[in-house]
Coordinates of C-alpha atoms in Angstrom, one line a residue:
M1 CA 2.7 -5.6 29.4
A2 CA 2.8 -6.0 25.6
K3 CA 4.4 -2.6 25.1
A4 CA 7.0 -3.4 27.7
K5 CA 7.8 -6.7 26.0
A6 CA 8.1 -4.9 22.6
R7 CA 10.4 -2.3 24.1
R8 CA 12.7 -5.1 25.5
Q9 CA 12.9 -6.6 22.0
K10 CA 14.3 -3.4 20.4
T11 CA 17.9 -3.3 19.4
K12 CA 19.7 -0.8 21.6
L13 CA 22.2 1.6 20.1
N14 CA 24.4 4.4 21.5
L15 CA 25.1 7.5 19.4
A16 CA 28.3 9.6 19.1
L17 CA 27.6 12.9 17.3
Q18 CA 30.4 15.2 16.0
G19 CA 30.2 18.9 16.0
G20 CA 30.8 21.2 13.1
G21 CA 28.6 24.4 13.1
T22 CA 25.7 24.3 10.6
H23 CA 27.1 21.0 9.2
G24 CA 25.2 19.6 12.2
A25 CA 22.2 19.8 9.9
Y26 CA 23.7 16.7 8.2
T27 CA 23.4 14.9 11.6
W28 CA 19.9 16.2 11.9
G29 CA 19.1 14.2 8.7
V30 CA 20.8 11.1 10.1
L31 CA 18.8 11.3 13.3
D32 CA 15.6 12.1 11.4
R33 CA 16.0 8.8 9.4
L34 CA 17.1 6.8 12.4
L35 CA 14.0 7.9 14.4
E36 CA 11.8 6.2 11.8
E37 CA 13.2 2.8 12.8
K38 CA 10.7 1.4 15.3
D39 CA 12.9 -1.5 16.3
I40 CA 16.0 0.5 17.2
E41 CA 16.1 2.1 20.6
I42 CA 18.5 5.0 21.2
N43 CA 20.0 4.3 24.6
A44 CA 22.5 7.1 25.1
I45 CA 24.1 10.0 23.1
S46 CA 27.5 11.6 23.4
G47 CA 27.6 14.9 21.5
T48 CA 29.8 17.9 21.0
S49 CA 28.9 21.4 19.8
A50 CA 26.2 21.0 17.1
G51 CA 26.1 17.3 17.9
A52 CA 25.3 18.1 21.6
M53 CA 22.5 20.4 20.5
N54 CA 21.0 17.8 18.2
A55 CA 21.3 15.3 21.1
A56 CA 19.6 17.6 23.6
I57 CA 16.7 18.5 21.2
L58 CA 16.2 14.9 20.3
A59 CA 16.1 13.8 24.0
T60 CA 13.8 16.7 24.9
G61 CA 11.4 15.8 22.1
F62 CA 11.5 12.1 22.8
A63 CA 10.7 12.7 26.5
K64 CA 7.7 14.8 25.5
G65 CA 6.2 12.6 22.8
G66 CA 8.4 9.9 21.4
A67 CA 10.2 9.7 18.0
A68 CA 7.6 11.7 16.2
K69 CA 7.9 14.6 18.6
A70 CA 11.7 14.4 18.5
R71 CA 11.7 14.7 14.7
E72 CA 9.3 17.7 14.9
M73 CA 11.5 19.5 17.4
L74 CA 14.7 18.9 15.5
E75 CA 13.2 20.6 12.4
L76 CA 11.8 23.5 14.5
F77 CA 15.2 24.0 16.1
W78 CA 17.1 24.1 12.8
R79 CA 14.5 26.5 11.3
D80 CA 15.2 28.8 14.2
I81 CA 19.0 28.4 13.7
S82 CA 18.5 29.4 10.0
F83 CA 16.3 32.4 10.9
A84 CA 18.7 33.7 13.5
G85 CA 21.9 33.0 11.6
M86 CA 20.7 34.7 8.4
A87 CA 19.5 37.7 10.3
A88 CA 22.7 38.1 12.3
M89 CA 25.3 37.1 9.6
P90 CA 23.9 37.3 6.0
F91 CA 27.2 36.2 4.5
M92 CA 26.0 34.7 1.2
T93 CA 26.4 36.7 -1.9
P94 CA 23.8 36.9 -4.8
L95 CA 26.3 35.0 -6.9
D96 CA 26.5 32.2 -4.3
Y97 CA 22.7 31.9 -4.4
L98 CA 22.6 31.8 -8.2
T99 CA 25.4 29.2 -8.5
G100 CA 24.5 27.1 -5.5
N101 CA 27.8 27.7 -3.8
H102 CA 27.5 26.9 -0.1
N103 CA 31.1 28.0 0.8
L104 CA 31.4 31.6 2.0
K105 CA 35.0 32.4 1.0
N106 CA 33.8 34.6 -1.9
S107 CA 31.8 36.8 0.5
V108 CA 33.5 40.1 1.3
L109 CA 31.5 40.4 4.5
Y110 CA 32.6 36.9 5.6
G111 CA 36.2 37.7 4.8
A112 CA 36.1 40.9 6.8
F113 CA 34.4 39.2 9.7
E114 CA 37.0 36.4 9.7
A115 CA 39.9 38.9 9.6
L116 CA 38.4 40.9 12.4
T117 CA 38.2 37.9 14.7
R118 CA 41.9 37.4 14.2
V119 CA 42.9 40.8 15.5
A120 CA 40.1 41.4 18.1
S121 CA 38.7 39.0 20.7
P122 CA 35.0 38.5 21.4
Y123 CA 35.5 40.4 24.6
E124 CA 36.3 43.4 22.5
L125 CA 33.9 42.8 19.6
N126 CA 31.0 41.7 21.7
P127 CA 31.4 43.2 25.2
L128 CA 27.8 42.5 26.1
N129 CA 28.2 38.9 25.2
I130 CA 25.1 38.7 23.0
N131 CA 24.6 35.2 21.6
P132 CA 21.4 34.5 19.6
L133 CA 21.9 30.7 20.3
R134 CA 21.0 31.2 23.9
I135 CA 17.5 32.4 23.1
I136 CA 17.0 29.5 20.7
L137 CA 18.3 26.9 23.2
E138 CA 16.2 28.3 26.0
R139 CA 13.1 28.0 23.7
H140 CA 13.8 24.4 22.6
V141 CA 15.6 22.7 25.5
D142 CA 13.4 21.6 28.4
R143 CA 15.5 20.9 31.5
A144 CA 12.7 19.0 33.3
A145 CA 12.2 16.7 30.2
L146 CA 15.9 16.1 30.0
A147 CA 16.2 15.3 33.7
A148 CA 13.5 12.6 33.2
S149 CA 14.8 11.4 29.9
E150 CA 15.2 7.7 29.2
I151 CA 18.0 8.6 26.8
E152 CA 21.2 9.4 28.6
L153 CA 23.2 12.4 27.4
F154 CA 26.9 13.2 27.6
V155 CA 27.8 16.7 26.5
S156 CA 31.4 17.7 26.4
A157 CA 33.1 21.0 26.8
T158 CA 36.8 22.0 27.3
A159 CA 37.8 23.6 30.6
V160 CA 39.9 26.6 29.7
R161 CA 42.1 26.5 32.8
T162 CA 42.9 22.8 32.8
G163 CA 42.5 21.9 29.2
Q164 CA 40.5 18.8 30.2
A165 CA 37.1 17.7 29.1
R166 CA 34.1 18.3 31.2
I167 CA 31.1 16.0 30.7
F168 CA 27.6 17.2 31.4
T169 CA 25.0 14.5 31.9
C170 CA 21.2 14.8 31.5
K171 CA 20.5 16.6 34.7
E172 CA 23.4 19.0 34.1
V173 CA 22.6 19.8 30.5
T174 CA 21.4 23.4 30.3
P175 CA 21.5 26.0 27.6
D176 CA 24.8 27.2 29.2
A177 CA 26.3 23.7 29.0
L178 CA 25.3 23.5 25.3
L179 CA 26.7 27.0 24.7
A180 CA 30.0 25.9 26.4
S181 CA 30.2 22.8 24.2
S182 CA 30.0 25.0 21.1
C183 CA 32.0 28.0 22.3
L184 CA 34.7 28.8 19.6
P185 CA 37.1 31.1 21.5
F186 CA 37.6 33.4 18.5
L187 CA 33.9 34.0 18.2
F188 CA 32.4 33.8 21.7
Q189 CA 33.4 34.6 25.2
A190 CA 34.1 31.6 27.4
V191 CA 31.0 30.3 29.0
E192 CA 31.3 30.2 32.8
I193 CA 29.5 27.4 34.7
D194 CA 30.0 27.0 38.5
G195 CA 32.9 29.6 38.2
E196 CA 34.8 27.6 35.5
P197 CA 35.2 29.0 32.0
Y198 CA 34.7 26.6 29.1
W199 CA 35.4 26.5 25.3
D200 CA 34.2 24.2 22.6
G201 CA 34.2 20.5 23.5
G202 CA 35.7 19.6 20.1
Y203 CA 39.2 20.4 21.3
M204 CA 39.2 17.5 23.7
G205 CA 36.6 15.2 22.3
N206 CA 34.6 15.4 19.1
P207 CA 32.7 13.6 20.4
V208 CA 33.9 11.8 23.6
I209 CA 33.3 8.0 23.4
W210 CA 34.5 6.9 26.8
P211 CA 31.3 7.9 28.7
L212 CA 29.4 5.5 26.5
I213 CA 31.9 2.7 27.6
Y214 CA 31.9 3.4 31.4
K215 CA 28.4 4.8 31.9
T216 CA 26.1 2.5 29.8
P217 CA 25.8 -1.2 29.3
V218 CA 25.2 -1.0 25.6
S219 CA 28.2 -2.0 23.4
D220 CA 27.0 -0.8 20.0
V221 CA 28.1 2.8 19.2
L222 CA 27.1 4.6 16.0
L223 CA 29.5 7.5 15.2
V224 CA 28.0 10.2 13.0
Q225 CA 31.0 11.8 11.3
I226 CA 30.8 15.3 9.7
N227 CA 34.5 16.3 9.7
P228 CA 36.3 14.6 6.8
L229 CA 39.4 12.6 7.9
Y230 CA 41.3 12.6 4.6
R231 CA 42.0 15.0 1.7
E232 CA 44.1 14.0 -1.3
E233 CA 45.2 17.5 -2.3
L234 CA 47.9 19.4 -0.5
P235 CA 46.6 22.8 0.8
K236 CA 48.8 25.6 -0.5
T237 CA 46.9 28.8 0.0
A238 CA 46.5 30.4 3.5
Y239 CA 42.8 29.8 3.3
D240 CA 43.1 26.1 2.4
I241 CA 45.8 25.5 5.1
A242 CA 43.5 27.1 7.8
N243 CA 40.6 24.9 6.5
R244 CA 42.6 21.7 6.7
L245 CA 44.0 22.6 10.1
N246 CA 40.5 23.1 11.3
E247 CA 39.6 19.6 10.2
I248 CA 42.7 18.0 11.7
N249 CA 42.3 19.8 15.0
F250 CA 38.7 18.7 15.4
N251 CA 39.4 15.1 14.5
S252 CA 42.6 14.6 16.6
S253 CA 40.9 13.6 19.9
L254 CA 38.5 11.2 18.1
M255 CA 41.4 9.5 16.3
A256 CA 43.3 9.0 19.6
E257 CA 40.2 7.6 21.3
M258 CA 39.5 5.2 18.3
R259 CA 43.1 4.0 18.6
A260 CA 42.5 3.2 22.3
I261 CA 39.2 1.4 21.5
N262 CA 40.8 -0.7 18.8
F263 CA 43.7 -1.6 21.2
V264 CA 41.4 -2.7 24.0
A265 CA 39.2 -4.7 21.5
K266 CA 42.3 -6.6 20.3
L267 CA 43.4 -7.4 23.9
V268 CA 40.0 -8.7 24.8
H269 CA 39.8 -10.7 21.6
D270 CA 43.2 -12.3 22.4
N271 CA 42.2 -13.1 26.0
K272 CA 44.8 -10.7 27.3
L273 CA 42.2 -8.7 29.2
D274 CA 39.4 -10.0 31.4
P275 CA 36.1 -9.4 29.4
K276 CA 34.3 -9.1 32.7
R277 CA 36.3 -6.0 33.5
Y278 CA 37.0 -4.7 30.0
R279 CA 34.4 -4.3 27.2
A280 CA 35.1 -4.3 23.5
L281 CA 32.8 -1.9 21.7
R282 CA 31.1 -2.7 18.5
M283 CA 31.7 0.5 16.5
H284 CA 29.7 1.6 13.5
M285 CA 29.9 4.8 11.5
V286 CA 27.8 6.9 9.2
A287 CA 30.6 8.6 7.4
A288 CA 30.8 12.2 6.1
S289 CA 29.4 12.0 2.5
E290 CA 31.2 13.4 -0.5
V291 CA 29.0 16.5 -0.1
L292 CA 30.8 17.4 3.1
H293 CA 34.2 16.8 1.5
D294 CA 33.3 19.6 -1.0
L295 CA 32.6 22.1 1.8
D296 CA 35.1 24.1 3.7
A297 CA 35.2 25.6 7.2
S298 CA 33.4 28.8 6.0
S299 CA 30.3 26.8 5.1
K300 CA 29.9 25.9 8.8
M301 CA 28.7 29.5 9.2
N302 CA 26.2 29.2 6.4
A303 CA 22.7 29.2 7.9
N304 CA 20.7 29.5 4.7
W305 CA 17.6 27.3 5.0
D306 CA 18.0 25.7 1.6
F307 CA 21.5 24.7 2.6
L308 CA 20.4 23.2 5.9
Q309 CA 17.7 21.3 4.1
Y310 CA 20.2 20.1 1.6
L311 CA 22.5 18.8 4.4
R312 CA 19.5 17.2 6.1
D313 CA 18.6 15.3 3.0
Q314 CA 22.1 14.2 2.4
G315 CA 22.2 12.9 6.0
R316 CA 19.0 11.0 5.6
A317 CA 20.2 9.4 2.4
Q318 CA 23.5 8.4 4.0
M319 CA 21.7 6.9 7.0
D320 CA 19.3 5.0 4.8
K321 CA 22.3 3.4 2.9
W322 CA 23.9 2.5 6.2
L323 CA 20.7 0.9 7.6
V324 CA 20.3 -1.2 4.4
A325 CA 23.9 -2.4 4.6
N326 CA 24.4 -2.7 8.4
K327 CA 21.2 -2.7 10.5
K328 CA 21.2 -6.5 11.0
Q329 CA 24.7 -6.4 12.4
I330 CA 23.8 -4.2 15.4
G331 CA 24.3 -6.3 18.5
I332 CA 26.3 -8.9 16.6
R333 CA 29.5 -7.3 15.2
Q334 CA 31.0 -4.0 14.4
T335 CA 30.7 -2.7 10.9
I336 CA 33.7 -0.4 10.6
D337 CA 37.4 -1.3 10.3
I338 CA 38.8 1.1 12.9
E339 CA 42.4 0.3 11.9
D340 CA 41.9 1.0 8.2
T341 CA 39.7 4.0 8.7
F342 CA 41.5 5.8 11.5
L343 CA 44.9 4.4 11.9
K344 CA 46.4 3.1 8.6
K345 CA 44.5 4.6 5.7
H346 CA 46.7 6.3 3.2
V347 CA 49.9 5.8 5.3
P348 CA 52.8 4.2 3.2
E349 CA 54.3 1.0 4.6
A350 CA 57.6 1.4 6.3
G351 CA 60.5 1.6 3.8
T352 CA 58.2 2.3 0.8
K353 CA 59.7 5.7 -0.1
R354 CA 63.2 4.4 0.5
R355 CA 62.8 1.4 -1.8
R356 CA 61.3 3.7 -4.5
A357 CA 64.1 6.2 -4.1
A358 CA 66.6 3.4 -4.5

């Protein structure tokens, strides 16, 4: 009875986890720190790609042994990711190791691999469809534990034929669903589930927020961002242009959804929508740190264990700062200005350029 009462007194929070290759180790750090908070209960998680994998591992571990087990399983999972990644794709050069450079654009091997994926499809380069991630996920994801999980999961993938998002829930989350959510079409063959082929969920939702609105009663959502929204410098090289397009592409669906969330919240606040039928979310965000701003898309393929630990520590530190500043606001008010962060930031006011020109 006492335990049940204590559980009811916990602050409930939904999580929305972005994808981004091995940058997901940053999210691992955020989760590792959050799981230390005994008075916060994770109610549901929406995740894409690496965010979906983090979510599934956390939920599996939590179902097996609570927060401590979840933290342990997250670390074991990322250790396996590092081992498999470095064995399959040893992209880092000796100079990168010596200088602490985590981007891979100086690697001749990475450059050759990147060029090859632009002229040959994964059906040609990997006809046997070998994916080391499958073995890792089968080792760490327990379907029975997920089916019985108290933490709801929403994993997104993009249906190739329709271009629409497919959402997999706890009982549907399998290694195949997680592989579908992280299937970059230039690197992997589409993942077929029930006869339908799927690509990376980030194209249609990175991550999707709407299941957290319609499928759960909790109004507080913490977004863990790992894809930078803004860059001051104009990309001029082919490499930098491709890198920036990667970021814009994988943030576009999130920005559209945040615009809708902000619009509904305003209508509810102004009594133009019935609050019994429409719910205004309280959005929070652990933003991508400056560390992630200094990394490019090539580093998302870097599975070096030192790098993953570095990202984990950065995520822990950023989450710690967020908790100090915002923890008491969970359940009371949102702690992010959606309009400033996603809709207005760095956009000149109408007529600004014209007045200056005049």
